[in-house]
Structure formats: structure tokens, C-alpha cells
Coordinates of C-alpha atoms and ligand atoms in Angstrom, one line a residue:
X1 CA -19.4 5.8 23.5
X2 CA -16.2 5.0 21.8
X3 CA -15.0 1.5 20.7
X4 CA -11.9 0.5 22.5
X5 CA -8.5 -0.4 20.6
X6 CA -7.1 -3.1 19.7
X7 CA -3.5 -3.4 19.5
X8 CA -2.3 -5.0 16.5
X9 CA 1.1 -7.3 17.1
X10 CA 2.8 -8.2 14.1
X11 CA 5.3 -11.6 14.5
X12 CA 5.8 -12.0 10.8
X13 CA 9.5 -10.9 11.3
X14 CA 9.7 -13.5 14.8
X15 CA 7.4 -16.0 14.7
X16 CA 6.9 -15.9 10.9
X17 CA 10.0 -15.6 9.6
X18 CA 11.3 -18.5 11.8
X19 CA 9.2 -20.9 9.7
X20 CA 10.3 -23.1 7.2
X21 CA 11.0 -20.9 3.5
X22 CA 10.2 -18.1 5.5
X23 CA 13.8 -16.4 6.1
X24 CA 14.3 -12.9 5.9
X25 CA 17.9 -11.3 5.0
X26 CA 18.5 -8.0 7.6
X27 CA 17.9 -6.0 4.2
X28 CA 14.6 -7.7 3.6
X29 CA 13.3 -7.8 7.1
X30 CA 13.7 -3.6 7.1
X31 CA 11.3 -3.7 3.8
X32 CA 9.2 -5.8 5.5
X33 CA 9.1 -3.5 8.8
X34 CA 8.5 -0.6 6.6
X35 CA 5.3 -2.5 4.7
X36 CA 4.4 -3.1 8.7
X37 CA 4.7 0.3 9.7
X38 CA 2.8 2.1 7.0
X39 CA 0.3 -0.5 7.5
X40 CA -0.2 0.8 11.2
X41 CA 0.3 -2.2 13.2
X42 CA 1.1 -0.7 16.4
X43 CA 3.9 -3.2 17.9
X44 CA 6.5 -5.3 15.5
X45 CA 8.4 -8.3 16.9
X46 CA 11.5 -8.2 14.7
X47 CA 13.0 -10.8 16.1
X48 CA 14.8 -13.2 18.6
X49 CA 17.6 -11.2 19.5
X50 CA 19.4 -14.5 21.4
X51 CA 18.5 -16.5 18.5
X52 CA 21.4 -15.4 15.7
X53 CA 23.5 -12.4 15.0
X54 CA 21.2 -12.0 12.0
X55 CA 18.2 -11.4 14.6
X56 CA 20.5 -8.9 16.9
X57 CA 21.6 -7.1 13.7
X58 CA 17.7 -7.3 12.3
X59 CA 16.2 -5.8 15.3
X60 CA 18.8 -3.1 15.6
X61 CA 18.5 -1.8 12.2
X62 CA 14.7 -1.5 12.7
X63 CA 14.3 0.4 15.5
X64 CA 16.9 3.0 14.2
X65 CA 14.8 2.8 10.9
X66 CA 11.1 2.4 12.2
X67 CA 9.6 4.8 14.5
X68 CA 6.5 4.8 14.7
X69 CA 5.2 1.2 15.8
X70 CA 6.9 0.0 18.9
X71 CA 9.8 -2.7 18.5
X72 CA 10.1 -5.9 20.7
X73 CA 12.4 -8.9 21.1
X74 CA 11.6 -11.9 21.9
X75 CA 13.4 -13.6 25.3
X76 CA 13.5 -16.9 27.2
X77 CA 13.7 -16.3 30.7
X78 CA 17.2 -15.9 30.9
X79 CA 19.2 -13.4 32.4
X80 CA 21.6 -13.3 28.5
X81 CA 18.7 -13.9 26.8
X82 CA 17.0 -10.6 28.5
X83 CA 20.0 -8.5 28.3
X84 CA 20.8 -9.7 24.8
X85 CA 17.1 -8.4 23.9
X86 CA 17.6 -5.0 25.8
X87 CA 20.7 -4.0 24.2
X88 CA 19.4 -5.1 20.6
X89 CA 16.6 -2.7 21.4
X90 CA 18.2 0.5 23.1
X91 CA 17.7 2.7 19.8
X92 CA 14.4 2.3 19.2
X93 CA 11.6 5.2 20.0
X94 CA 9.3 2.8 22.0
X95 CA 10.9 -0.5 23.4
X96 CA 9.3 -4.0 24.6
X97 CA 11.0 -7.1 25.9
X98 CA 9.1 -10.1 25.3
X99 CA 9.8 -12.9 27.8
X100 CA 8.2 -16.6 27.5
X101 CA 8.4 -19.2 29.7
X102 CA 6.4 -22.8 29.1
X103 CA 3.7 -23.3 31.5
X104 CA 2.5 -26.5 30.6
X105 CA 4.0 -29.7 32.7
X106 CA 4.7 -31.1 29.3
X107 CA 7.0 -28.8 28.3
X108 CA 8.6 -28.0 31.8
X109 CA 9.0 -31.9 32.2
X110 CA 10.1 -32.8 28.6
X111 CA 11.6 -30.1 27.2
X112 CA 13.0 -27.5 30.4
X113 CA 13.3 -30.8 32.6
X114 CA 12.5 -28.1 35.7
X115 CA 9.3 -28.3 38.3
X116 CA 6.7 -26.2 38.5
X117 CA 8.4 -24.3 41.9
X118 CA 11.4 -23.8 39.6
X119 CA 9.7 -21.9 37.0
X120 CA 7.4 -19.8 39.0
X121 CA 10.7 -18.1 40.4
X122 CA 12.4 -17.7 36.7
X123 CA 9.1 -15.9 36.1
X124 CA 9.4 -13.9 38.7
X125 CA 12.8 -13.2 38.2
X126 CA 12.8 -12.7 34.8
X127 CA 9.8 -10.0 34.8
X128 CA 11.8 -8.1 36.9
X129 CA 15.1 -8.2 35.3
X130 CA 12.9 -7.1 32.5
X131 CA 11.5 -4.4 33.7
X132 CA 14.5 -2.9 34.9
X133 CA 15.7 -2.9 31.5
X134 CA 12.5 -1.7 29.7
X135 CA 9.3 0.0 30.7
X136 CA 7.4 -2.5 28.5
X137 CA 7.7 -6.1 29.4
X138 CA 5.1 -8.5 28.2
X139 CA 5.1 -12.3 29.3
X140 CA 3.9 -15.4 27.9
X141 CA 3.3 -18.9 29.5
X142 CA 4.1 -20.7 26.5
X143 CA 1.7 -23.7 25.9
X144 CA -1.3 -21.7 28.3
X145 CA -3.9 -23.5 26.8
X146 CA -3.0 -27.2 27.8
X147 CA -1.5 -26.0 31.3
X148 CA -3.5 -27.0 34.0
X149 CA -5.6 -23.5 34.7
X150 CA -4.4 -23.2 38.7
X151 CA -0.9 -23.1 37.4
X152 CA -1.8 -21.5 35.2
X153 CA -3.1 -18.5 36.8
X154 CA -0.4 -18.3 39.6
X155 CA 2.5 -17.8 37.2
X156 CA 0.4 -14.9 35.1
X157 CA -0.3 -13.7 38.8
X158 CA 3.8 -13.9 39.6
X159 CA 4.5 -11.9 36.5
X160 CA 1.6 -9.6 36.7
X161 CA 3.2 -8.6 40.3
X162 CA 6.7 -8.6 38.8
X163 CA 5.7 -5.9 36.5
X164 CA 4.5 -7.4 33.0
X165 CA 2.7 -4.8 31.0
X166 CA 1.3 -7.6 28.5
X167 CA 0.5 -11.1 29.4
X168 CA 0.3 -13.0 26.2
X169 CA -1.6 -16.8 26.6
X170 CA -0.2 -18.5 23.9
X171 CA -2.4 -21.6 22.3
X172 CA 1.4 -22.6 21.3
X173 CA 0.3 -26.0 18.9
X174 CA -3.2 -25.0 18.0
X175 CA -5.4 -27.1 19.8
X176 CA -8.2 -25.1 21.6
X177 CA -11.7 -24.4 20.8
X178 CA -12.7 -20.7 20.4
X179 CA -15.3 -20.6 23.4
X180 CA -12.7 -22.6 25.4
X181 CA -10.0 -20.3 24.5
X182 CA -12.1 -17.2 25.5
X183 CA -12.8 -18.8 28.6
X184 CA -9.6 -18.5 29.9
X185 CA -9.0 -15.3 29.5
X186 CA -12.1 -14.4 31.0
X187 CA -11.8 -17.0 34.0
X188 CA -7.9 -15.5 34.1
X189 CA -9.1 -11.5 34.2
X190 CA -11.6 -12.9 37.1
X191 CA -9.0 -14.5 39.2
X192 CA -6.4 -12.2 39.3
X193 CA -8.2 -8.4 40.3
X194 CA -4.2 -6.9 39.6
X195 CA -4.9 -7.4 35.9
X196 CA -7.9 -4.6 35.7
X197 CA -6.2 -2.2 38.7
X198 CA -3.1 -2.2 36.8
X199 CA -4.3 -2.2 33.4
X200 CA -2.2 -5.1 32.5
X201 CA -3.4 -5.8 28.6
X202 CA -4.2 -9.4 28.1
X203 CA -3.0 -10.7 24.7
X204 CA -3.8 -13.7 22.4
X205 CA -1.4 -15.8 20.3
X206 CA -3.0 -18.6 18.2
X207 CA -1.9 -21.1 15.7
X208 CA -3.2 -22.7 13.0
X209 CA -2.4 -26.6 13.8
X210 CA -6.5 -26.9 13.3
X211 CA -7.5 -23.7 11.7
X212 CA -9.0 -22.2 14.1
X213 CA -6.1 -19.5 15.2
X214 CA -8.4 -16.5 13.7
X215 CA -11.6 -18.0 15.3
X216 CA -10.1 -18.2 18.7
X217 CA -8.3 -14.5 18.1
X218 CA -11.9 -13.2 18.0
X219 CA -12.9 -15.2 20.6
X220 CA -10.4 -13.7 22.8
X221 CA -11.2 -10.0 22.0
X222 CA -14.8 -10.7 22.6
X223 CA -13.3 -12.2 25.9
X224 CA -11.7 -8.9 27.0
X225 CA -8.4 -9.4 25.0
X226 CA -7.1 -6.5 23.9
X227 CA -4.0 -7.0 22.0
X228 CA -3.7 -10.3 19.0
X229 CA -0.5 -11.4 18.0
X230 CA -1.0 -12.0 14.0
X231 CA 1.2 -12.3 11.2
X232 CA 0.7 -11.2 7.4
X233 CA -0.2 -14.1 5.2
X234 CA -0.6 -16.2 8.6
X235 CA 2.7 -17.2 8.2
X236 CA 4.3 -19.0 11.4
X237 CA 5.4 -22.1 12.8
X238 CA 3.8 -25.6 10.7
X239 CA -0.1 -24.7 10.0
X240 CA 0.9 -21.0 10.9
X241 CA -0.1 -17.9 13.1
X242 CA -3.8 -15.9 13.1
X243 CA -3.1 -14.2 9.7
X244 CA -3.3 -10.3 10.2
X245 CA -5.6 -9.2 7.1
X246 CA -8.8 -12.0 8.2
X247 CA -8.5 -10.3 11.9
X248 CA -8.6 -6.7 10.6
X249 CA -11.2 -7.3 7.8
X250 CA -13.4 -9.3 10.2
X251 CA -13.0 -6.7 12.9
X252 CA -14.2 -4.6 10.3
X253 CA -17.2 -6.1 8.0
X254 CA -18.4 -7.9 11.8
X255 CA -17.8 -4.3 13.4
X256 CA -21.3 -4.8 14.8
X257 CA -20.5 -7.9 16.4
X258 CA -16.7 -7.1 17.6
X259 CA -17.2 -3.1 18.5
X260 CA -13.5 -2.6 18.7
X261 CA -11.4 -0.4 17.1
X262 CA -7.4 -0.6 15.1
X263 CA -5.2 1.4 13.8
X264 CA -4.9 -0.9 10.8
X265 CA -4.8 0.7 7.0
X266 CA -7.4 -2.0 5.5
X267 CA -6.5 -0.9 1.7
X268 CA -2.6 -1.4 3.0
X269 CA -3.7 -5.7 3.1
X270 CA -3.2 -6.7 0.2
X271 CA 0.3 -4.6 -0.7
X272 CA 1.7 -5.6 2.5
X273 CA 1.0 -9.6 1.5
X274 CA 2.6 -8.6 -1.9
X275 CA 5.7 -7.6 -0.3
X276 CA 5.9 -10.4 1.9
X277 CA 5.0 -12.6 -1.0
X278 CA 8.1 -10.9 -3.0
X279 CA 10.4 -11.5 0.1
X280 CA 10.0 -14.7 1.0
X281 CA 9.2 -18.4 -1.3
X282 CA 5.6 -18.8 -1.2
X283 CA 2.6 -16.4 -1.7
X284 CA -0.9 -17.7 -0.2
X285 CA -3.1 -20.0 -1.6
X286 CA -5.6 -18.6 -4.2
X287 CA -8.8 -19.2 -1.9
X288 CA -7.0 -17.5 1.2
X289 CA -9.4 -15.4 2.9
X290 CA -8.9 -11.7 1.9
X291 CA -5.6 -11.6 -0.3
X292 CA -5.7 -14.4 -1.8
X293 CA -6.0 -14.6 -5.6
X294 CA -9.8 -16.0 -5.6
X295 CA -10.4 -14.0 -2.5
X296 CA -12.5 -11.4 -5.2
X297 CA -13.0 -13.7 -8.4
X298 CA -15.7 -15.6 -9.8
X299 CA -16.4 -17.8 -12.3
X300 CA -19.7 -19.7 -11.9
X301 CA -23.0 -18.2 -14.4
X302 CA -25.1 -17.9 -11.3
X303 CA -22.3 -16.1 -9.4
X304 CA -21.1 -13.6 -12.0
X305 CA -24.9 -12.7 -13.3
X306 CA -25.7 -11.8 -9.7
X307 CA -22.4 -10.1 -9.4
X308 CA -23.3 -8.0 -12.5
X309 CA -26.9 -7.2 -11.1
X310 CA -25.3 -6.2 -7.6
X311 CA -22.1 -7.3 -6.3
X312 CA -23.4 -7.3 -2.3
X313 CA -25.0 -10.7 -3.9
X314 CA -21.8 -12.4 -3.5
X315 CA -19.1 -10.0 -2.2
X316 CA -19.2 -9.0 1.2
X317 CA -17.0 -6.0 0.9
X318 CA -15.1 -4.3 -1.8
X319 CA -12.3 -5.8 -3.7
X320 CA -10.9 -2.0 -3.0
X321 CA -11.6 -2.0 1.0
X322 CA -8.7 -3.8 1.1
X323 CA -6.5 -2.8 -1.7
X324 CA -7.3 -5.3 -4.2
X325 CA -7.9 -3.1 -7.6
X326 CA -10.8 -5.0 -8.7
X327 CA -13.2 -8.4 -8.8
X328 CA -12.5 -10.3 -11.2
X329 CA -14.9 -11.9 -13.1
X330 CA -13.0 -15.2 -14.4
X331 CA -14.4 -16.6 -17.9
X332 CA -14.6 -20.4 -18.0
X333 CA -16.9 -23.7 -18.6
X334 CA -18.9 -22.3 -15.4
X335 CA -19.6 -19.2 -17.0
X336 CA -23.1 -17.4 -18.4
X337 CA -23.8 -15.2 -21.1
X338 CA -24.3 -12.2 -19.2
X339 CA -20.3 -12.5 -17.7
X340 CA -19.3 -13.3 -21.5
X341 CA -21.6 -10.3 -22.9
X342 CA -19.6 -8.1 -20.1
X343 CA -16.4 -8.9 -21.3
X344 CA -16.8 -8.1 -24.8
X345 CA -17.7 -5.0 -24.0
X346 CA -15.2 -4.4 -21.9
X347 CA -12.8 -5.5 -25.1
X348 CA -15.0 -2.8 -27.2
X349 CA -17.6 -5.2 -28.8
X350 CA -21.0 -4.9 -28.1
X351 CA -23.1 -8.2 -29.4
X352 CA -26.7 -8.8 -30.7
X353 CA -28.6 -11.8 -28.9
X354 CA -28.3 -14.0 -31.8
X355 CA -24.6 -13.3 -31.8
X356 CA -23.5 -13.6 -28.1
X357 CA -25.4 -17.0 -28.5
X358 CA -23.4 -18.2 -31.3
X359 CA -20.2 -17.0 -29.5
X360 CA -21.6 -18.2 -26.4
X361 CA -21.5 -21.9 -28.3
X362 CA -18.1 -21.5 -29.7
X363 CA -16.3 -20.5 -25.9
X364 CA -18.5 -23.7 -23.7
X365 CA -16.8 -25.7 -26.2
X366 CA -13.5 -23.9 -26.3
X367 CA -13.7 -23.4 -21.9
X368 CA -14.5 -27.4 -22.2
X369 CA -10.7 -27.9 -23.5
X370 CA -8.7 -25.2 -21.8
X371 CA -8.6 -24.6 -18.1
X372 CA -7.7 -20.5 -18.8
X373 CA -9.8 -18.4 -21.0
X374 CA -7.4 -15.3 -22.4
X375 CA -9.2 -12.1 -23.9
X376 CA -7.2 -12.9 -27.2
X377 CA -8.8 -16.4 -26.9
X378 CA -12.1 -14.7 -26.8
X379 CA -11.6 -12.4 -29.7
X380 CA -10.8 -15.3 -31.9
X381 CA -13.9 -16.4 -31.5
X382 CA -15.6 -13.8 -32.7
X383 CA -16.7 -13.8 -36.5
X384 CA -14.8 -11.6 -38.9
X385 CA -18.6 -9.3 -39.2
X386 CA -18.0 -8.7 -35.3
X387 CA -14.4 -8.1 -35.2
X388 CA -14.6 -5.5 -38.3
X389 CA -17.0 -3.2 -36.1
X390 CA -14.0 -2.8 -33.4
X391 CA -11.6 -2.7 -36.3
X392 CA -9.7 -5.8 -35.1
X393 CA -7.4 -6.8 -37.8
X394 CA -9.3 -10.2 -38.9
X395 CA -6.2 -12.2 -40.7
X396 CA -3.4 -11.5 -37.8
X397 CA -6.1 -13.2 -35.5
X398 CA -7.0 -16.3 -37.2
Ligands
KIV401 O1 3.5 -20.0 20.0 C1 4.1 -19.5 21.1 O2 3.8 -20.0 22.2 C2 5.1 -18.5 20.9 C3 5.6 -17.8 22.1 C4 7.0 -17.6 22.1 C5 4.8 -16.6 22.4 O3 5.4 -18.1 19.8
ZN402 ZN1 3.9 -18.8 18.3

């Protein structure tokens, strides 16, 4: 039996982008798009069409550039803001409007200042404005996961019968659980039978607020979801979205817990956070999961001697799996002899026992002092008897 798919949809250029140090020029969004599309994410959300001219001129130039993965806007549910989003997106191959509407009395009391009657019919009407425009129309009851659940259900019920495609439940500011968050979808496919008979695909959206937005992704595909909305780097509003590489790695290495399928290059990861690392002002931290720049390093004697012996002792999949050249085995106070003997002979010196150890002696005390240990560091610890066998040219070094 085949594995179902899993449709990958990318909001780095929307949802990303619209975070703090996170603007994207028109120019750099289209490099980014392309990065997107060759790593096969099947949908992009290049932007808010409403939001700027810059988003209206971004989204344009994408879909005349990028064919292959389908383009959406994003929409409020506004008739301008629906139109504005349809005409920004009438070059593009495959088309989606993406419409949101809050759901949660918080936002429709604080923020919309509108009842919960009110917004059931702007759903409505919105859906169907959208669909006349596009064949694709996905929803999203922004805030789903603290709306109260009856609501909750009758507007994705209202824009299910209106004609949505997708209906995205948003955990807008982080704050569900992952079995919580698969319980709605599940309790939401249950309740409304048009969601199976139509083949309406239910979609998750998690932030980071409590880092739990790739937790409660996966929670939601095991729930039935079958689109994630993700973002390279996790790069979104504050704590940020699910970040695209953990979801496709861990829909990979936990294949035999997840049994769905992507379209997703795995060795495209880490160039794709390289580019958005060039574009925009910060690159992720160095123990990020996957592309991060400890994601396939270690430094620790235990760690690199059993890395040495067999790397499935501390790696649990290849540096190259997903595009990272190589582990790295870092040399510093933590280190062993067997990481340090390694090293030299990657450098061209192989070492007796009795030498390693004296070496061995010299770099604790040296890694004691300096935080980074450089290869040229290393060879100038080496006596002259050791560097002469490699040829080294002893004076220039001491
Ligand atoms: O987090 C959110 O609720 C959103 C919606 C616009 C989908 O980004
Ligand atoms: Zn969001």
C-alpha cells in the first residue's frame, strides 16, 4: 500500500518574511522562490498581496518566474483584500487564495470588534467570492486553537460549504499541546462528514511561542492532516513557524512512525537555509535541529571515539542526507586521543603511541586556553622529528 502525501506549504516569503530582520527585497524573494521550488515544496505563499506594493509586485514576479509549486496570497476576508490577491496571482500556472478570518472571541471582540453572527457570514461570503476568482481557496480560522470548538466547527463547516479546498487551523500564538492539537483535527474531520466526501485537505499552522510548533505539526499529520504550513529556518512571527527541514527530516528518519510521503529534496535542506541565511540578517543557531552548525559536530572524547568506531552511535542520519558535506569532528578540551590521532592523519601525519601522548599533553593544555583549535594550531605542536616526516617546513611554523 502506498503512503499518502503530504503537502508541503512554504510561508517563509508571508509569514516569515513578515518577521522582524526578516524582509525580503522583490529581487531576493524570487531567489528565495527558486531555492523553494527546486527544493520541491509543492505550494509557496509569496506573500500578502493587500499588505504593500512590494508584496503585489513580489507575488507577481513569482508566479511568472516559478512554475512548478503552486503560488498563493494571503487574504483577510475582504472583498479588496480577495480581489487584490486574485489579480496579483492571475499569471501563475496553479493559483490559491488564502483567506483568514479570526475565530477566537478574543480576537473578534478585541481586535475585529464584530460578533460571532457577523463573522460566520464574512466567511461565507468571503469563500465564495474566493472561489469565483480561483479554483483553490483555502481558509483559516485564525486563533483555532483557543476558539471555543462549537464555533469553531460551524465556521470550518460554513467555509467547507462555501467551497474551501484547504482548511488551515491555525495555533496562531503557540499555545497548544501536541495531543490537544491533534485532537481537533480529528474531533473537526468527525463532525463535519463534508470534509472526507469532498476531499477538503485539512492543514496545520503552528508557532513556536513554546516550542512545540514541529511537535504539534506531527501531531496533526498523525491526526489526518495532510498539508503543514512550515517555513525554512522556522522563521515567522516572535518564537517563529514549524521550521520546514525538522518536519521533512523527521518525516523521514520516523518514516516508520509517520508513514507519509513528500515531495521534499532532503539533500536541498541545508542549501535552501544557506540562501535564506544569505538573504536575510540572521542564520540559525548552531544547535538548530538539522542545519544548524552543531546539527553534525562533535567534540566530546566519548562522542567522537564512538563516532570513529561507528557513527550510528551518535548520528542518526547522515550529515549528507541532508546536504551537509560532512560531520565534523571539532578538536577541543573535551576531546580524546583517538579524534586528535584522526586529525593528524587527516593533515598527513601518522603518530606512534608515545607520540600522540606527548602531543596529546601539549593540545589539553593548549584547548585549556583557547576556545577554537585550528589545524595550524595543531601542527605547531607537533615536534620538529614529526613535522620533518610530512615535510612541513619546521622554522616558518615556530
Ligand atoms: O498564524 C496564523 O494564524 C496565520 C494565519 C494568517 C494563517 O499566519
Ligand atoms: Zn502564522
Amino acid at each position: 500500500m502506498s503512503s499518502e502525501h503530504v503537502v508541503f506549504f512554504d510561508t517563509t516569503l508571508r509569514d516569515g518574511e513578515q518577521s522582524p530582520g526578516c524582509s525580503m527585497t522583490t529581487q531576493e524573494k524570487l531567489t528565495m522562490a527558486h531555492a523553494l521550488e527546486d527544493l520541491g515544496v509543492d505550494v509557496i505563499e509569496a506573500g500578502f498581496a493587500m499588505a504593500s506594493e512590494g508584496d503585489f509586485a513580489a507575488i507577481a514576479t513569482i508566479t511568472q518566474a516559478i512554475r512548478k509549486p503552486r503560488i498563493a496570497s494571503l487574504a483577510r476576508a475582504k472583498k479588496e483584500d480577495i480581489e487584490m490577491a486574485s489579480r496579483a496571482l492571475q499569471f501563475a500556472e496553479r493559483a490559491r487564495i488564502h483567506v483568514f478570518l479570526a475565530s477566537s472571541d478574543l480576537h473578534l471582540e478585541y481586535k475585529l470588534k464584530i460578533g460571532r453572527s457577523e463573522a460566520l457570514d464574512l466567511c461565507g461570503e468571503s469563500v465564495r467570492l474566493a472561489r469565483k476568482l480561483c479554483d483553490d481557496v483555502e481558509f483559516s480560522p485564525e486563533d483555532a486553537t483557543r476558539s471555543d470548538r462549537d464555533y469553531l466547527v460551524e465556521m470550518v463547516r460554513i467555509a467547507v460549504e462555501a467551497g474551501a479546498t484547504t482548511i488551515n487551523m491555525p495555533d496562531t500564538v503557540g499555545y497548544s499541546a501536541p495531543e490537544e492539537y491533534g485532537q481537533m483535527f480529528r474531533e473537526v474531520r468527525e463532525r463535519i462528514p463534508a470534509i472526507g466526501e469532498k476531499g477538503v485537505v485539512l492543514s496545520s499552522h503552528c508557532h513556536d511561542d513554546l516550542g512545540l510548533a514541529v511537535a504539534n505539526s506531527l501531531a496533526a499529520i498523525q491526526a489526518g492532516a495532510r498539508q503543514v504550513e512550515c517555513t525554512i529556518n522556522g522563521i515567522g512571527e516572535r518564537a517563529g513557524n514549524a521550521a520546514l527541514e525538522e518536519i521533512a527530516a523527521a518525516l523521514y528518519v520516523r518514516g516508520d512512525r509517520y508513514g507519509v510521503e513528500s515531495t521534499i529534496k532532503l539533500d536541498q535542506l541545508y542549501p535552501t537555509s544557506e540562501v535564506l541565511g544569505n538573504l536575510i540578517t540572521f542564520r540559525p543557531s548552531p544547535n538548530k535541529a538539522v542545519v544548524g552548525a552543531n546539527a553534525f559536530a562533535h567534540e566530546s572524547g566519548i562522542h567522537q571515539h564512538g563516532m570513529l568506531a561507528n557513527p550510528l552511535c551518535y548520528e542518526i542520519m547522515t550529515p549528507q542526507l541532508v546536504g551537509v558535506a560532512r560531520t565534523n569532528l571539532v578538536l577541543g578540551k573535551h576531546s580524546g586521543r583517538a579524534a586528535l590521532r584522526h586529525r593528524l592523519e587527516q593533515l598527513g601525519f601518522s603518530v606512534s603511541r608515545e607520540e600522540l601522548q606527548h602531543v596529546y599533553y601539549r593540545f589539553v593544555a593548549l584547548a585549556d586556553r583557547k576556545k577554537n583549535i585550528y589545524d595550524q594550531d595543531l601542527i605547531g605542536l607537533l615536534p620538529d622529528a614529526i613535522r620533518m616526516r610530512r615535510g612541513e617546513p619546521v622554522a616558518e611554523l615556530e
